[in-house]
Coordinates of C-alpha atoms in Angstrom, one line a residue:
Chain A
M262 CA 141.1 236.3 74.4
S263 CA 142.3 233.6 76.7
L264 CA 145.5 232.0 75.6
L265 CA 145.6 229.3 78.2
Q266 CA 142.7 227.8 80.0
L267 CA 142.4 225.1 82.6
K268 CA 138.9 223.7 83.0
Q269 CA 138.2 221.7 86.2
V270 CA 141.6 220.1 86.2
E271 CA 142.1 217.3 88.7
A272 CA 145.5 215.6 89.2
Y273 CA 146.5 212.6 91.3
Y274 CA 149.8 211.3 92.6
G275 CA 148.8 207.6 93.1
A276 CA 145.9 207.7 95.5
I277 CA 146.5 211.3 96.6
Q278 CA 144.5 214.0 94.9
A279 CA 146.8 217.0 94.4
L280 CA 144.3 219.2 92.4
R281 CA 140.6 219.3 93.0
G282 CA 139.1 220.9 90.0
I283 CA 141.2 223.9 89.1
T284 CA 139.9 226.5 86.7
V285 CA 142.4 229.1 85.6
D286 CA 142.4 231.5 82.6
V287 CA 145.4 233.4 81.2
N288 CA 144.8 236.0 78.6
E289 CA 147.3 237.0 76.0
G290 CA 149.7 239.7 77.2
E291 CA 149.0 239.2 80.9
I292 CA 151.1 238.3 83.9
V293 CA 148.9 236.0 86.0
T294 CA 150.2 234.7 89.3
L295 CA 149.3 231.6 91.2
I296 CA 150.1 232.0 94.8
G297 CA 149.8 229.6 97.7
S298 CA 151.7 227.9 100.4
N299 CA 154.0 224.9 100.1
G300 CA 152.2 221.8 98.9
A301 CA 149.0 223.7 97.8
G302 CA 149.3 222.4 94.2
K303 CA 151.1 225.2 92.5
S304 CA 153.8 223.2 90.8
T305 CA 151.3 220.4 90.0
T306 CA 149.1 223.0 88.2
L307 CA 152.1 223.8 85.9
K308 CA 152.9 220.1 85.5
S309 CA 149.4 219.3 84.5
I310 CA 149.6 222.0 81.7
C311 CA 152.8 220.4 80.4
G312 CA 151.6 216.9 80.4
Q313 CA 154.0 215.9 83.2
V314 CA 151.2 214.5 85.4
K315 CA 148.1 212.6 84.4
I316 CA 144.9 214.7 84.7
R317 CA 141.2 214.7 84.5
G318 CA 139.6 217.8 83.1
E319 CA 140.8 219.9 80.2
V320 CA 143.7 222.1 79.3
W321 CA 143.2 224.4 76.3
F322 CA 146.0 226.4 74.7
N323 CA 145.7 228.7 71.7
G324 CA 142.3 227.2 70.8
Q325 CA 143.5 223.6 71.0
N326 CA 142.8 220.9 73.6
I327 CA 146.2 219.9 74.8
S328 CA 145.1 217.8 77.8
D329 CA 146.6 214.5 76.6
Q330 CA 149.8 215.7 74.9
P331 CA 153.1 214.4 76.0
P332 CA 155.5 217.1 77.4
H333 CA 157.7 217.4 74.3
V334 CA 154.7 218.0 72.0
T335 CA 153.3 220.7 74.4
A336 CA 156.6 222.4 74.4
Q337 CA 156.6 222.5 70.6
S338 CA 153.2 224.1 70.5
G339 CA 154.6 227.1 72.3
I340 CA 154.6 226.6 76.1
A341 CA 157.9 227.2 77.8
H342 CA 158.0 225.7 81.3
V343 CA 160.8 227.0 83.5
P344 CA 160.7 224.3 86.2
E345 CA 161.0 224.6 89.9
G346 CA 164.6 224.5 91.1
R347 CA 165.8 225.8 87.7
R348 CA 166.8 222.3 86.4
I349 CA 169.4 223.5 84.0
F350 CA 171.6 220.7 82.6
P351 CA 174.5 220.9 85.0
R352 CA 177.2 219.4 82.8
L353 CA 176.3 221.2 79.6
T354 CA 177.7 224.7 79.0
V355 CA 175.6 227.8 78.9
K356 CA 175.8 227.7 75.2
E357 CA 174.6 224.0 75.0
N358 CA 171.9 224.7 77.5
L359 CA 170.5 227.5 75.3
E360 CA 170.8 225.3 72.2
M361 CA 168.8 222.6 74.0
G362 CA 166.1 225.2 74.6
A363 CA 166.0 225.7 70.9
F364 CA 165.8 222.0 70.1
S365 CA 162.8 222.2 67.9
V366 CA 164.0 225.4 66.1
K367 CA 165.4 224.4 62.7
S368 CA 166.9 227.7 61.6
K369 CA 170.5 228.3 62.8
S370 CA 170.3 232.0 62.3
L371 CA 167.1 232.2 64.4
I372 CA 168.9 230.4 67.2
K373 CA 171.8 232.8 67.0
E374 CA 169.4 235.7 67.0
R375 CA 167.6 234.4 70.1
I376 CA 170.9 233.8 71.9
E377 CA 171.9 237.4 71.2
K378 CA 168.5 238.5 72.5
S379 CA 168.9 236.6 75.7
F380 CA 172.3 238.3 76.2
A381 CA 170.4 241.6 76.1
Y382 CA 168.2 240.5 79.0
F383 CA 170.9 238.6 80.8
P384 CA 174.4 240.0 80.1
R385 CA 175.9 237.6 82.7
L386 CA 175.2 234.7 80.4
K387 CA 177.4 236.1 77.8
E388 CA 180.3 236.2 80.3
R389 CA 179.6 232.6 81.3
Y390 CA 178.9 231.4 77.7
H391 CA 181.4 228.5 77.7
Q392 CA 181.1 227.7 81.4
V393 CA 179.4 224.5 82.6
G394 CA 175.9 225.3 83.9
G395 CA 176.3 223.5 87.2
T396 CA 179.2 225.7 88.4
M397 CA 177.2 228.9 88.2
S398 CA 175.5 230.7 91.1
G399 CA 171.8 230.2 91.8
G400 CA 170.8 233.5 90.3
E401 CA 172.8 232.9 87.2
Q402 CA 171.2 229.4 86.9
Q403 CA 167.8 231.0 87.2
M404 CA 168.6 233.5 84.4
L405 CA 169.9 230.6 82.3
A406 CA 166.7 228.6 82.9
I407 CA 164.5 231.5 81.8
A408 CA 166.7 232.3 78.8
R409 CA 166.6 228.6 77.9
G410 CA 162.8 228.6 78.0
L411 CA 162.7 231.7 75.7
M412 CA 164.9 230.0 73.1
M413 CA 162.0 228.0 71.6
G414 CA 160.1 231.3 70.9
P415 CA 157.2 230.4 73.2
K416 CA 153.8 232.1 73.3
I417 CA 153.6 231.7 77.0
L418 CA 156.2 231.4 79.8
L419 CA 155.4 229.3 82.8
L420 CA 157.6 230.2 85.7
D421 CA 157.8 228.0 88.7
E422 CA 159.1 229.8 91.8
P423 CA 161.8 231.8 90.1
S424 CA 162.7 233.5 93.4
M425 CA 163.4 230.2 95.2
G426 CA 166.6 230.3 97.2
L427 CA 167.9 233.5 95.8
A428 CA 169.1 236.7 97.5
P429 CA 166.6 239.5 97.6
V430 CA 168.7 241.7 95.2
I431 CA 168.7 238.9 92.6
V432 CA 165.0 238.3 93.1
D433 CA 164.4 242.0 92.3
Q434 CA 166.4 241.7 89.2
I435 CA 164.6 238.6 88.0
F436 CA 161.2 240.1 88.7
E437 CA 162.2 243.2 86.7
I438 CA 163.2 241.1 83.8
I439 CA 159.9 239.2 84.0
Q440 CA 158.1 242.6 83.7
E441 CA 160.3 243.6 80.8
L442 CA 159.5 240.4 79.0
N443 CA 155.8 241.0 79.6
A444 CA 156.2 244.6 78.3
S445 CA 157.6 243.2 75.1
G446 CA 154.5 241.0 74.7
M447 CA 155.2 237.8 76.5
T448 CA 152.3 236.2 78.4
I449 CA 153.4 234.8 81.7
L450 CA 152.0 232.5 84.3
L451 CA 154.0 232.9 87.5
V452 CA 153.8 230.5 90.3
E453 CA 155.2 232.0 93.6
Q454 CA 155.4 231.5 97.3
N455 CA 156.7 235.0 97.5
A456 CA 153.1 236.3 97.1
Y457 CA 153.8 240.0 97.8
Q458 CA 156.3 240.4 95.1
A459 CA 154.4 238.3 92.6
L460 CA 151.2 240.3 93.1
Q461 CA 153.2 243.5 92.7
I462 CA 154.1 242.7 89.1
A463 CA 151.0 240.6 88.1
H464 CA 147.8 241.8 86.5
R465 CA 145.7 239.2 88.1
G466 CA 146.2 236.5 90.7
Y467 CA 144.7 233.2 91.9
V468 CA 145.1 231.8 95.4
I469 CA 145.4 228.1 95.7
Q470 CA 144.9 226.1 98.8
T471 CA 145.0 222.3 99.2
G472 CA 144.4 221.8 95.5
E473 CA 141.5 224.3 95.1
I474 CA 141.3 227.9 93.9
I475 CA 139.9 229.8 96.9
L476 CA 140.3 233.3 95.5
Q477 CA 140.8 235.1 92.2
D478 CA 140.9 238.8 91.5
Q479 CA 142.9 241.7 90.2
S480 CA 146.3 241.9 91.9
V481 CA 145.6 245.2 93.5
E482 CA 142.5 243.8 95.1
L483 CA 144.2 240.7 96.3
L484 CA 146.9 242.9 97.9
K485 CA 144.2 244.6 99.9
N486 CA 142.3 241.4 100.7
D487 CA 142.3 240.6 104.5
Q488 CA 142.4 236.8 104.0
V489 CA 145.4 237.1 101.6
K490 CA 147.2 239.6 103.9
E491 CA 146.9 237.4 106.8
A492 CA 147.8 234.1 105.2
Y493 CA 150.4 235.1 102.6
L494 CA 151.6 238.6 103.1
A495 CA 152.3 238.6 106.8
Chain B
M207 CA 212.6 188.1 85.5
F208 CA 212.3 191.6 84.2
A209 CA 214.5 190.8 81.3
S210 CA 212.1 188.1 80.1
I211 CA 209.1 190.3 80.7
L212 CA 210.7 193.0 78.6
Q213 CA 211.5 190.6 75.9
T214 CA 207.8 189.9 75.2
L215 CA 206.6 193.4 75.9
P216 CA 206.1 194.6 72.3
Q217 CA 204.0 191.5 71.5
V218 CA 202.0 191.9 74.7
L219 CA 201.3 195.5 74.0
I220 CA 200.1 194.9 70.4
D221 CA 197.9 192.0 71.4
G222 CA 196.7 193.8 74.5
L223 CA 195.8 196.9 72.6
A224 CA 193.8 194.9 70.0
L225 CA 191.9 193.1 72.7
G226 CA 191.5 196.4 74.6
A227 CA 190.1 198.1 71.5
I228 CA 187.4 195.4 71.3
Y229 CA 186.6 195.8 75.0
A230 CA 186.5 199.5 74.7
V231 CA 184.0 199.6 71.9
V232 CA 181.8 197.0 73.6
A233 CA 182.1 199.0 76.9
L234 CA 180.6 202.0 75.1
G235 CA 177.3 200.2 74.7
Y236 CA 177.1 199.6 78.5
T237 CA 178.1 203.0 79.5
M238 CA 175.8 204.9 77.0
V239 CA 172.7 203.0 78.1
Y240 CA 173.7 203.3 81.8
G241 CA 174.3 207.0 81.4
I242 CA 170.8 207.6 80.0
L243 CA 168.7 205.1 81.9
E244 CA 170.8 204.0 84.8
L245 CA 170.1 200.5 83.6
I246 CA 172.9 197.9 83.1
N247 CA 172.0 196.3 79.8
F248 CA 173.3 192.9 80.5
A249 CA 172.1 191.7 77.2
H250 CA 174.7 193.8 75.5
G251 CA 177.3 190.9 75.5
E252 CA 174.8 188.9 73.6
I253 CA 174.3 191.8 71.1
F254 CA 178.0 191.6 70.5
M255 CA 177.7 187.9 70.0
T256 CA 174.8 188.3 67.6
G257 CA 176.9 190.8 65.6
A258 CA 179.7 188.2 65.3
F259 CA 177.1 185.7 63.9
A260 CA 175.4 188.2 61.7
G261 CA 178.6 189.3 60.2
T262 CA 179.9 185.8 59.7
S263 CA 176.6 184.7 58.1
V264 CA 176.9 187.6 55.6
L265 CA 180.5 186.6 55.0
L266 CA 179.5 183.0 54.4
L267 CA 176.8 184.1 52.1
F268 CA 179.3 186.3 50.1
Q269 CA 181.5 183.3 49.9
S270 CA 178.9 181.0 48.6
M271 CA 177.9 183.5 46.0
G272 CA 181.5 183.7 44.9
W273 CA 181.6 187.5 45.5
L274 CA 184.6 187.5 47.8
G275 CA 187.1 187.1 45.0
G276 CA 185.7 190.0 43.1
L277 CA 185.9 192.6 46.0
P278 CA 189.0 193.8 47.8
A279 CA 189.1 192.2 51.2
W280 CA 188.7 195.5 53.1
V281 CA 185.6 196.4 51.1
S282 CA 183.9 193.1 52.0
Y283 CA 185.1 193.7 55.6
V284 CA 183.6 197.2 55.9
L285 CA 180.4 196.0 54.2
I286 CA 180.0 193.1 56.6
I287 CA 180.7 195.4 59.6
F288 CA 178.1 197.8 58.3
I289 CA 175.5 195.1 57.9
A290 CA 176.2 193.7 61.3
M291 CA 175.8 197.1 62.8
M292 CA 172.4 197.6 61.2
V293 CA 171.2 194.2 62.4
T294 CA 172.4 194.7 65.9
G295 CA 171.3 198.3 66.1
A296 CA 167.8 197.2 65.1
L297 CA 168.0 194.4 67.6
G298 CA 169.0 196.8 70.4
V299 CA 166.0 199.0 69.5
G300 CA 163.7 196.0 69.6
I301 CA 165.0 194.9 72.9
E302 CA 164.5 198.4 74.4
R303 CA 161.0 198.5 73.1
V304 CA 160.0 195.0 74.2
A305 CA 162.0 194.2 77.3
Y306 CA 162.9 197.6 78.9
R307 CA 160.4 200.3 78.1
P308 CA 157.4 198.6 79.7
L309 CA 159.5 198.3 82.8
R310 CA 160.9 201.8 82.8
K311 CA 159.0 202.9 85.9
A312 CA 159.6 199.6 87.7
P313 CA 162.5 199.2 90.1
K314 CA 165.8 198.8 88.3
L315 CA 166.2 195.2 89.6
I316 CA 163.3 194.1 87.5
S317 CA 164.8 195.5 84.3
L318 CA 168.0 193.7 85.2
I319 CA 166.2 190.4 85.3
S320 CA 164.6 191.2 82.0
A321 CA 168.1 191.8 80.6
F322 CA 169.1 188.3 81.7
G323 CA 166.1 186.9 80.0
V324 CA 167.0 188.6 76.8
S325 CA 170.5 187.2 77.1
F326 CA 169.3 183.6 77.3
V327 CA 166.8 184.1 74.5
L328 CA 169.5 185.5 72.2
Q329 CA 172.0 182.8 73.1
D330 CA 169.5 180.0 72.3
L331 CA 168.1 181.7 69.3
V332 CA 171.5 182.1 67.7
R333 CA 172.4 178.6 68.7
F334 CA 169.2 177.2 67.2
I335 CA 169.7 179.0 63.9
A336 CA 173.4 178.1 63.7
E337 CA 172.7 174.5 64.3
L338 CA 169.8 174.5 61.8
K339 CA 172.0 176.0 59.1
T340 CA 175.4 174.3 59.7
G341 CA 174.7 171.4 62.1
N342 CA 177.0 172.9 64.6
Y343 CA 176.8 175.9 66.9
I344 CA 180.6 176.5 66.9
I345 CA 181.4 178.2 63.7
S346 CA 184.8 178.6 62.0
V347 CA 185.0 182.0 60.5
P348 CA 186.6 182.4 57.0
Q349 CA 189.4 184.9 57.3
L350 CA 189.4 188.0 55.2
F351 CA 192.9 189.0 56.0
D352 CA 195.2 186.1 56.6
G353 CA 198.4 188.0 56.3
R354 CA 200.8 188.7 59.2
F355 CA 204.1 190.5 59.4
T356 CA 206.9 190.8 61.8
L357 CA 208.0 194.0 63.5
G358 CA 211.8 193.9 64.0
F359 CA 212.0 195.2 67.5
S360 CA 215.1 193.0 68.2
S361 CA 217.1 194.9 65.6
M362 CA 216.4 198.1 67.5
T363 CA 217.5 196.8 70.9
A364 CA 218.4 193.4 72.1
M365 CA 216.0 193.9 75.1
F366 CA 213.0 193.1 72.9
S367 CA 212.0 190.2 70.8
N368 CA 210.3 190.6 67.5
A369 CA 206.5 191.0 67.5
T370 CA 204.1 189.3 65.0
V371 CA 201.2 191.4 63.9
K372 CA 198.2 190.0 62.0
T373 CA 196.9 192.3 59.3
N374 CA 193.6 191.9 61.0
T375 CA 194.9 193.5 64.1
I376 CA 195.8 196.7 62.2
F377 CA 192.2 196.6 60.8
I378 CA 190.8 196.3 64.4
F379 CA 192.8 199.4 65.4
I380 CA 191.5 201.4 62.4
V381 CA 187.9 200.4 62.9
A382 CA 187.9 200.9 66.6
I383 CA 189.5 204.3 66.4
V384 CA 187.1 205.4 63.6
L385 CA 184.1 204.3 65.7
M386 CA 185.3 205.9 68.9
I387 CA 186.2 209.2 67.3
G388 CA 182.9 209.2 65.4
L389 CA 181.0 208.6 68.6
D390 CA 182.9 211.2 70.5
I391 CA 182.1 213.8 67.8
F392 CA 178.5 212.7 67.6
V393 CA 177.9 213.0 71.3
N394 CA 179.8 216.3 71.8
R395 CA 179.2 218.2 68.7
T396 CA 175.8 217.4 67.2
K397 CA 172.3 218.4 68.2
W398 CA 171.1 214.8 68.8
G399 CA 174.3 214.0 70.7
G400 CA 173.5 217.1 72.9
A401 CA 170.0 215.8 73.4
M402 CA 171.5 212.5 74.5
R403 CA 173.6 214.2 77.2
A404 CA 170.6 216.4 78.2
V405 CA 168.4 213.3 78.6
A406 CA 171.1 211.6 80.6
Q407 CA 171.3 214.6 83.0
D408 CA 167.7 215.4 83.4
R409 CA 165.1 213.4 81.5
D410 CA 162.0 215.4 82.6
T411 CA 163.5 218.7 81.8
A412 CA 164.8 217.5 78.4
A413 CA 161.2 216.8 77.5
L414 CA 160.2 220.3 78.4
M415 CA 162.8 221.5 75.8
S416 CA 160.6 219.6 73.2
I417 CA 163.1 216.7 73.1
N418 CA 161.4 213.4 72.4
V419 CA 162.9 211.4 75.2
N420 CA 161.8 208.0 73.8
K421 CA 163.4 208.8 70.5
V422 CA 166.7 209.7 72.2
I423 CA 166.6 206.5 74.2
L424 CA 166.0 204.4 71.1
L425 CA 168.8 206.2 69.4
T426 CA 171.1 205.5 72.3
F427 CA 170.2 201.8 72.1
F428 CA 170.7 201.8 68.4
I429 CA 174.2 203.3 68.5
G430 CA 175.4 201.3 71.5
S431 CA 174.2 198.1 70.0
A432 CA 175.6 198.8 66.6
L433 CA 179.0 199.5 68.2
G434 CA 178.7 196.1 70.0
G435 CA 177.8 194.3 66.8
S436 CA 180.6 195.8 64.9
T437 CA 183.1 194.5 67.5
G438 CA 181.5 191.1 67.1
V439 CA 182.7 191.0 63.5
L440 CA 186.2 192.2 64.5
F441 CA 186.4 189.5 67.2
A442 CA 185.2 186.8 64.8
Q443 CA 187.9 187.8 62.3
Q444 CA 190.6 188.1 64.9
Y445 CA 190.1 184.8 66.8
G446 CA 188.6 182.6 64.0
T447 CA 185.9 180.7 65.9
I448 CA 182.7 181.9 67.4
D449 CA 179.9 180.3 69.5
P450 CA 176.7 181.6 71.0
Y451 CA 178.4 181.9 74.5
I452 CA 181.3 184.3 73.6
G453 CA 179.2 187.3 74.7
F454 CA 179.0 186.4 78.3
I455 CA 182.6 186.6 79.5
L456 CA 183.5 189.3 77.0
G457 CA 180.5 191.3 78.0
L458 CA 181.5 190.9 81.6
K459 CA 185.0 192.3 80.9
A460 CA 183.7 195.1 78.8
F461 CA 181.3 196.0 81.6
T462 CA 184.3 195.9 84.0
A463 CA 186.0 198.3 81.6
A464 CA 183.0 200.6 81.7
V465 CA 183.1 200.6 85.5
L466 CA 186.8 201.1 85.7
G467 CA 186.5 204.2 83.5
G468 CA 183.5 205.5 85.5
I469 CA 180.2 204.1 84.2
G470 CA 178.2 206.6 82.2
N471 CA 181.4 208.3 81.0
I472 CA 182.2 207.6 77.3
R473 CA 185.8 208.5 77.3
G474 CA 186.3 206.6 80.5
A475 CA 184.8 203.4 78.9
M476 CA 187.3 203.7 76.0
F477 CA 190.2 204.1 78.4
G478 CA 189.0 201.4 80.7
G479 CA 188.7 198.9 77.8
I480 CA 192.3 199.5 76.7
V481 CA 193.6 199.1 80.3
I482 CA 191.7 195.8 80.8
G483 CA 192.9 194.5 77.5
V484 CA 196.5 195.3 78.0
L485 CA 196.5 194.0 81.6
E486 CA 194.9 190.8 80.5
M487 CA 197.5 190.1 77.8
F488 CA 200.3 191.1 80.2
A489 CA 199.0 188.7 82.8
S490 CA 198.5 186.0 80.3
A491 CA 202.1 186.3 79.1
N492 CA 203.8 186.9 82.4
L493 CA 201.9 185.4 85.3
G494 CA 203.9 182.2 85.0
I495 CA 207.2 184.0 85.0
M496 CA 206.2 186.4 87.9
T497 CA 205.0 183.6 90.2
G498 CA 207.7 181.1 89.4
G499 CA 205.2 178.9 87.6
N500 CA 202.7 178.7 90.4
F501 CA 200.1 180.6 88.6
G502 CA 199.8 180.4 84.8
A503 CA 198.0 182.3 82.0
E504 CA 194.7 180.8 83.1
Y505 CA 194.7 183.3 86.0
K506 CA 194.8 186.3 83.7
D507 CA 191.2 187.2 84.5
V508 CA 191.9 187.1 88.2
F509 CA 194.7 189.6 87.6
A510 CA 192.5 192.0 85.6
F511 CA 189.7 191.9 88.1
A512 CA 192.1 192.3 91.0
I513 CA 193.3 195.6 89.4
L514 CA 189.6 196.6 89.1
I515 CA 189.0 195.9 92.8
V516 CA 192.0 197.9 93.8
V517 CA 191.0 200.9 91.7
L518 CA 187.5 200.8 93.0
I519 CA 188.7 200.7 96.6
F520 CA 190.5 204.0 96.2
K521 CA 188.3 205.6 93.5
P522 CA 184.8 204.1 93.7
E523 CA 183.4 206.3 91.0
G524 CA 185.9 204.9 88.5
L525 CA 189.0 206.5 87.0
F526 CA 187.1 209.2 85.0
G527 CA 183.8 209.2 86.8
K528 CA 182.5 212.0 88.9
A529 CA 181.0 211.3 92.3
V530 CA 177.4 211.6 91.1
K531 CA 174.7 212.3 93.6
E532 CA 171.8 209.9 93.4
K533 CA 168.8 211.5 91.7
V534 CA 166.0 212.5 94.0

């Protein structure tokens, strides 16, 4: 069953059209990746899901049309968006950042439980618990951003370039954790420039170019595809 | 010269701290709104003024109903402050909704002009109502506490003279401290206070955390304006007369205090307010002595602003501010 569906989504920044009718499906339990070069419309696709850009077309989530919802309502309905560049709150501590992620969660014990759970995935956050977010390394900030997204107990995780600016070792770690999260049942839509690594862990992939989906297939097939190889895996 | 400055120092400090407490609480309104919207709410001085009038109206109403005799003075005082806070809080929310929100995506300069517009509207509206009701826009405020007592500094050491303290001054200290500590706890220890800081740091991402950004902004305006309004009541009680134009210069000084402390920084605003208040009183008492009578107390503002300029030359981000990178 498809959990998240974009139907012919178009998005504009002023007069410039960033998305030209994108159709994407994400089924429950999948990792789906959206790959493409800089400026192809990957981030805009995620923003149009969250209501951060005005769109034409429809976005459906969990059987509901969420096309015109403001971002905070979309987040409440179960979509965690981990934005590009991590965007942690730099002057809040790790603890406060995590609590902000759980803003709509009423139960204190549930918040505590989820913080413990995020320590299991990211032990570094426990060490840095009372440290201010902005003073941490890029990798730690990325871990915090993902953990913060998980705090609301989402049904789907939208990850925007989690590998950006990180050392290869750290990227490997992050991708491993993404796989672990998926194994425990989390549905993931992963936007990446690092196409090779993204396709390695994803079930299916979409290739986006200048605001259009030009290819979609199983990841294994895309990895073998000549066009993909030439443009994104070289 | 030093001997005579020292003589009056206890009195200068007490009066300066009282004035500084008022500046500090008003400065909070500027700094909170700036922190969250990067908007200088120049109508905040007029919100302070409206608080003074709202509180005084309620006081006059109490008086005409004959309730004042029945209640202890401090109960009436707290009640009046509370009502003034609700009125100005609601006013701040209304101003945000009508004058700022529609312009949120416009350049900051446009909102600034909108703020000036709101200032004029409030000044004239308050003046109109005051004249309609009393025939005069300058209002004498009945005093809730008219007591004063003397602190015997001179018996401790001959360097100091005695200081006179109004009971009202003590009340100002108590109210200002309660409000500042309350705000500090709210901002640093509660969920909505955390949301306020999150929105100030990154509005778009805060929305992704399911924080309703508009609600947080309204809350900020409510609290900032309520603080401004409460100080209006304190001011009216301390100085005894109010008019619709008291908000301009006081607002300017409170804004200066916010800049001095590092705009956007709450504790900085508190500190900046106290510094400006004390400096102003110091200048007003001693400028004549220090300059051999060439410059008198009327230059007190020049003195306070000169200090501000010196501080900003060496520390442009303010005493407590961080050098913040402009948001991309």
